[in-house]
Coordinates of C-alpha atoms in Angstrom, one line a residue:
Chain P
X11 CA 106.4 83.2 81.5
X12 CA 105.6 83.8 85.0
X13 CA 101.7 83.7 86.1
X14 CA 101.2 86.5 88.8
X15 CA 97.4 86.2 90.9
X16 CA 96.5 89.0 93.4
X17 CA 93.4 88.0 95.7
X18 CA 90.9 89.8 95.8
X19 CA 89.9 91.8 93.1
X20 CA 87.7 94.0 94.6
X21 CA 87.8 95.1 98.4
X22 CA 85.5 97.3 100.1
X23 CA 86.1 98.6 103.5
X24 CA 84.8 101.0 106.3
X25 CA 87.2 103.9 107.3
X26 CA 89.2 102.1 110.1
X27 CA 89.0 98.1 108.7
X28 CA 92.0 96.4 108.6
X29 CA 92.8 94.4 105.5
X30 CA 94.9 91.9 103.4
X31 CA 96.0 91.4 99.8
X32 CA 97.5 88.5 98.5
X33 CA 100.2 88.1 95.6
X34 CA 100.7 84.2 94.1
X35 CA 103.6 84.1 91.8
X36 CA 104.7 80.9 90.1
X37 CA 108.1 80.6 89.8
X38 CA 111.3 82.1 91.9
X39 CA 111.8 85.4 92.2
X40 CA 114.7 88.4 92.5
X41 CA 112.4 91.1 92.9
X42 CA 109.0 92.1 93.9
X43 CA 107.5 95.0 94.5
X44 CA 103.9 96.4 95.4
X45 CA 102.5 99.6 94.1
X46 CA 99.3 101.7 95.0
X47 CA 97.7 103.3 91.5
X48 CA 95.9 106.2 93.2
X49 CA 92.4 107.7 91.9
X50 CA 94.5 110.0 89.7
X51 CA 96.4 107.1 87.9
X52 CA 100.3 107.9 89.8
X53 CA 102.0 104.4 90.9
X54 CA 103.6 104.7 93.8
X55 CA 105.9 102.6 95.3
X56 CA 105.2 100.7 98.6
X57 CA 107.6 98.5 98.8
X58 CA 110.4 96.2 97.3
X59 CA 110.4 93.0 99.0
X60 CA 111.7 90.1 97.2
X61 CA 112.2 88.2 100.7
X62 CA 111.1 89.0 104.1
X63 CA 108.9 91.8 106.0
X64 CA 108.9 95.3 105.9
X65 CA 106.7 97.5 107.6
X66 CA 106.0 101.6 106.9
X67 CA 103.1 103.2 108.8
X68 CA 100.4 101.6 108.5
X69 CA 101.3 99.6 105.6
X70 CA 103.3 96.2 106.0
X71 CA 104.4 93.7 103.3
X72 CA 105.1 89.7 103.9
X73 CA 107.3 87.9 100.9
X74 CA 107.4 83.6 101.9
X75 CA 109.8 83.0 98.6
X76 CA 110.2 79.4 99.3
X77 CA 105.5 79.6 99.0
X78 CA 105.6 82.0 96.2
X79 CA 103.3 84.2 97.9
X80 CA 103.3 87.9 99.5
X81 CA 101.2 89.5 101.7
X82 CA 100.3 93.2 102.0
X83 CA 98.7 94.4 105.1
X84 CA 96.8 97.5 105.4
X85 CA 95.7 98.4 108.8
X86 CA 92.9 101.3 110.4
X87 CA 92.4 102.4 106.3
X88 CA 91.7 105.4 105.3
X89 CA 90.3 107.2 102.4
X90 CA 93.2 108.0 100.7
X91 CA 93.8 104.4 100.9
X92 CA 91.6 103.4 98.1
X93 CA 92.8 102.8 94.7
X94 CA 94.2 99.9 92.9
X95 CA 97.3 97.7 94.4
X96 CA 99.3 96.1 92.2
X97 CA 102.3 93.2 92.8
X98 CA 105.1 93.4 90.5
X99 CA 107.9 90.5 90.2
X100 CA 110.9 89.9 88.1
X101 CA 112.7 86.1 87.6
X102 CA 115.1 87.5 85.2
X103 CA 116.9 90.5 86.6
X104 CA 115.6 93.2 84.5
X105 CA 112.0 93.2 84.3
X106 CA 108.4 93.2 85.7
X107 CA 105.8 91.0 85.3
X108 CA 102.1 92.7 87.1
X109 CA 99.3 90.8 88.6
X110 CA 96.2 92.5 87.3
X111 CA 95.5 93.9 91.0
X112 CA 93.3 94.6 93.8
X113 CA 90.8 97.5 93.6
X114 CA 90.3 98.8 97.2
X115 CA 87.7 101.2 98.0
X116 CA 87.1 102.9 101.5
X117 CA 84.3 104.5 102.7
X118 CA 84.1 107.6 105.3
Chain K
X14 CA 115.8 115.4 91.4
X15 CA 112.6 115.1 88.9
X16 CA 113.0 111.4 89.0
X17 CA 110.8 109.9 85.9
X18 CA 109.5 112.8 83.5
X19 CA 107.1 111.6 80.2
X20 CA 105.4 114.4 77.9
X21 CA 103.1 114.8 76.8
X22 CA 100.1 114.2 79.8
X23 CA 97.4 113.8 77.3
X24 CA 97.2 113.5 73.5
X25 CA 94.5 112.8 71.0
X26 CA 95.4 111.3 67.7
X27 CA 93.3 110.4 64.6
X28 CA 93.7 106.8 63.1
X29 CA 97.3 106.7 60.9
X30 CA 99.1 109.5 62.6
X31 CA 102.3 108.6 64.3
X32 CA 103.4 110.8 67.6
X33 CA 106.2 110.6 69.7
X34 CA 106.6 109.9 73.6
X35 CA 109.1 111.0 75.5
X36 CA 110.6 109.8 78.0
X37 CA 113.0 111.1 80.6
X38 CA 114.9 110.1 84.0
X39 CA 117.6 112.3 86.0
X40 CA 118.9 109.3 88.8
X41 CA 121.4 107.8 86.2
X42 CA 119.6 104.4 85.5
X43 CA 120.8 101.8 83.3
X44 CA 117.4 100.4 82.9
X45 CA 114.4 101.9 81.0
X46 CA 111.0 100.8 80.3
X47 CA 107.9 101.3 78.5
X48 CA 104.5 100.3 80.0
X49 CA 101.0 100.4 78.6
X50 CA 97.9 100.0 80.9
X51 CA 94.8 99.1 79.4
X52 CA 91.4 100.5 81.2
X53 CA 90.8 98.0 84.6
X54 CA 94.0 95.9 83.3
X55 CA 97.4 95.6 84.9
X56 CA 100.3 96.9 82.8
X57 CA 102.3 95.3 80.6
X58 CA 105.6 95.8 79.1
X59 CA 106.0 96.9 75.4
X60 CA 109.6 97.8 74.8
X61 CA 112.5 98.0 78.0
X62 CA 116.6 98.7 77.5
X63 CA 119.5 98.0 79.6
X64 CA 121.4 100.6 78.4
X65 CA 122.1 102.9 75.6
X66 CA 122.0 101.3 72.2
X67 CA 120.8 98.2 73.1
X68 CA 116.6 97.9 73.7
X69 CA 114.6 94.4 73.3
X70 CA 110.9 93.6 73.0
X71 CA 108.1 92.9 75.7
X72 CA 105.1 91.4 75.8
X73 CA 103.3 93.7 73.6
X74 CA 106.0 95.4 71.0
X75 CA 103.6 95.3 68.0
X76 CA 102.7 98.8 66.4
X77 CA 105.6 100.4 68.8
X78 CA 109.2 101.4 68.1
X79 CA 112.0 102.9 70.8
X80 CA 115.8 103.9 70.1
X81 CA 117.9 104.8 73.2
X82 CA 120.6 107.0 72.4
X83 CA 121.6 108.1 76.1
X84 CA 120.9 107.3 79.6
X85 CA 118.8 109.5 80.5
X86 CA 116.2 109.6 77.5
X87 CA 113.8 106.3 76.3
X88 CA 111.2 107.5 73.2
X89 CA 108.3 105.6 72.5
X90 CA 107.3 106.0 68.5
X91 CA 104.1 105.0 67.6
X92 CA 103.4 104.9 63.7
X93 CA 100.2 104.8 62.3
X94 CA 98.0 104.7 65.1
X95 CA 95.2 102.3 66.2
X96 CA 92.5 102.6 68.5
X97 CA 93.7 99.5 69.7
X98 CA 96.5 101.6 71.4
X99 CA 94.1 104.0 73.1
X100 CA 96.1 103.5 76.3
X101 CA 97.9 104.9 79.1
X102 CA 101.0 104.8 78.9
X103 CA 104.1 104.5 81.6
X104 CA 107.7 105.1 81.1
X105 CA 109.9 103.5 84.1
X106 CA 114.1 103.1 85.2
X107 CA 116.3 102.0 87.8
X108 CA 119.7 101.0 88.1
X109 CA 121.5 98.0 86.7
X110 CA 121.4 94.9 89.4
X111 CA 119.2 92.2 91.0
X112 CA 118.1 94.4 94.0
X113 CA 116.9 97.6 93.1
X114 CA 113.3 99.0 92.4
X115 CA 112.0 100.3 89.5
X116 CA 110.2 104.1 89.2
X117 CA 107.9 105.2 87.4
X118 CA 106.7 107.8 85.7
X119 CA 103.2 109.9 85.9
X120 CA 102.4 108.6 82.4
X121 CA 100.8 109.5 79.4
X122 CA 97.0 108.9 78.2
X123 CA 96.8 108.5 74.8
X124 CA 93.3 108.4 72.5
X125 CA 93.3 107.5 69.3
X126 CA 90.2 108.1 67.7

């Protein structure tokens, strides 16, 4: 099956620091998404982004397809920011595959 | 629009019991899932269904049994319970196609001691 890396697995920031995670997948993909697991264990969705770049607030998300990679940018963090950041794809139209994440943490 | 509903939150259940998750979703989706997250782990898929009557096996299906009998409703039977299924546990949906997102529910955590 598909092999799905997020880099790093631990991040720890100032309040303000910008940052970036990274999401390898190994094979071609129809969907992928990136969540935010907050401190209270909710998945929210970020974005879907199987292609392309999206931006919302402060958060923006990079998909190369033809590199297997995608990029999530978070800039001036915040606290509510920290949490775990997962990357989700799918190769065969109905389901999800998870990397195992990033564990952000940002400090006041 | 509730979106993704599971009961219950929390549940504790001695070794050999069996329980019943439930599983509910209001936005008319084809596709339902079941997701278990072990502590520091990503999730991984246990049971998922395209529609009603017809479910098929994830990664991890062992020890775990769902029916889907209508669109909106996905159970998740576990029979004679493990510790090795102390877990949280996510149910998930969205519609039928290539290019929609899946959502998910606020899960349940589930001891068994």
């Amino acid at each position: 099956g598909i092999q799905v890396e997020q880099s790093p697995p631990d991040l720890i920031l100032q309040e303000g620091a910008n940052s970036t995670l990274r999401c390898n997948f190994s094979d071609s993909v129809n969907n992928l998404q990136w969540f935010h697991q907050n401190p209270w264990g909710q998945l929210i969705n970020l974005f879907y982004i199987p292609s392309g770049t999206k931006q919302n607030g402060r958060l923006s998300a990079t998909t190369v397809a033809t590199e297997r990679y995608s990029l999530l940018y978070i800039s001036s963090s915040q606290t509510t920011d920290s949490g775990v950041y997962f990357c989700a794809v799918d190769t065969s139209g109905s389901r999800l595959t998870f990397g195992e994440g990033t564990q952000l943490t940002v400090n006041p | 629009n509730a979106g993704v509903t599971q009961t219950p939150k929390f549940r504790i259940l001695k070794i050999g019991q069996s329980m019943t998750l439930q599983c509910t979703q209001d936005m008319n989706h084809n596709y339902m899932y079941w997701y278990r997250q072990d502590p520091g782990m990503g999730l991984k898929l246990i049971y998922y269904s395209v529609g009603a009557g017809i479910t098929d096996k994830g990664e991890v299906p062992n020890g775990y049994n769902v029916s889907r009998s209508t669109t909106e409703d996905f159970p998740l039977r576990l029979e004679l319970a493990a510790p090795s299924q102390t877990s949280v546990y996510f149910c998930a949906s969205r519609l039928r196609g290539l290019a929609y997102e899946q959502y998910f529910g606020p899960g349940t955590r589930l001891t068994v001691t």
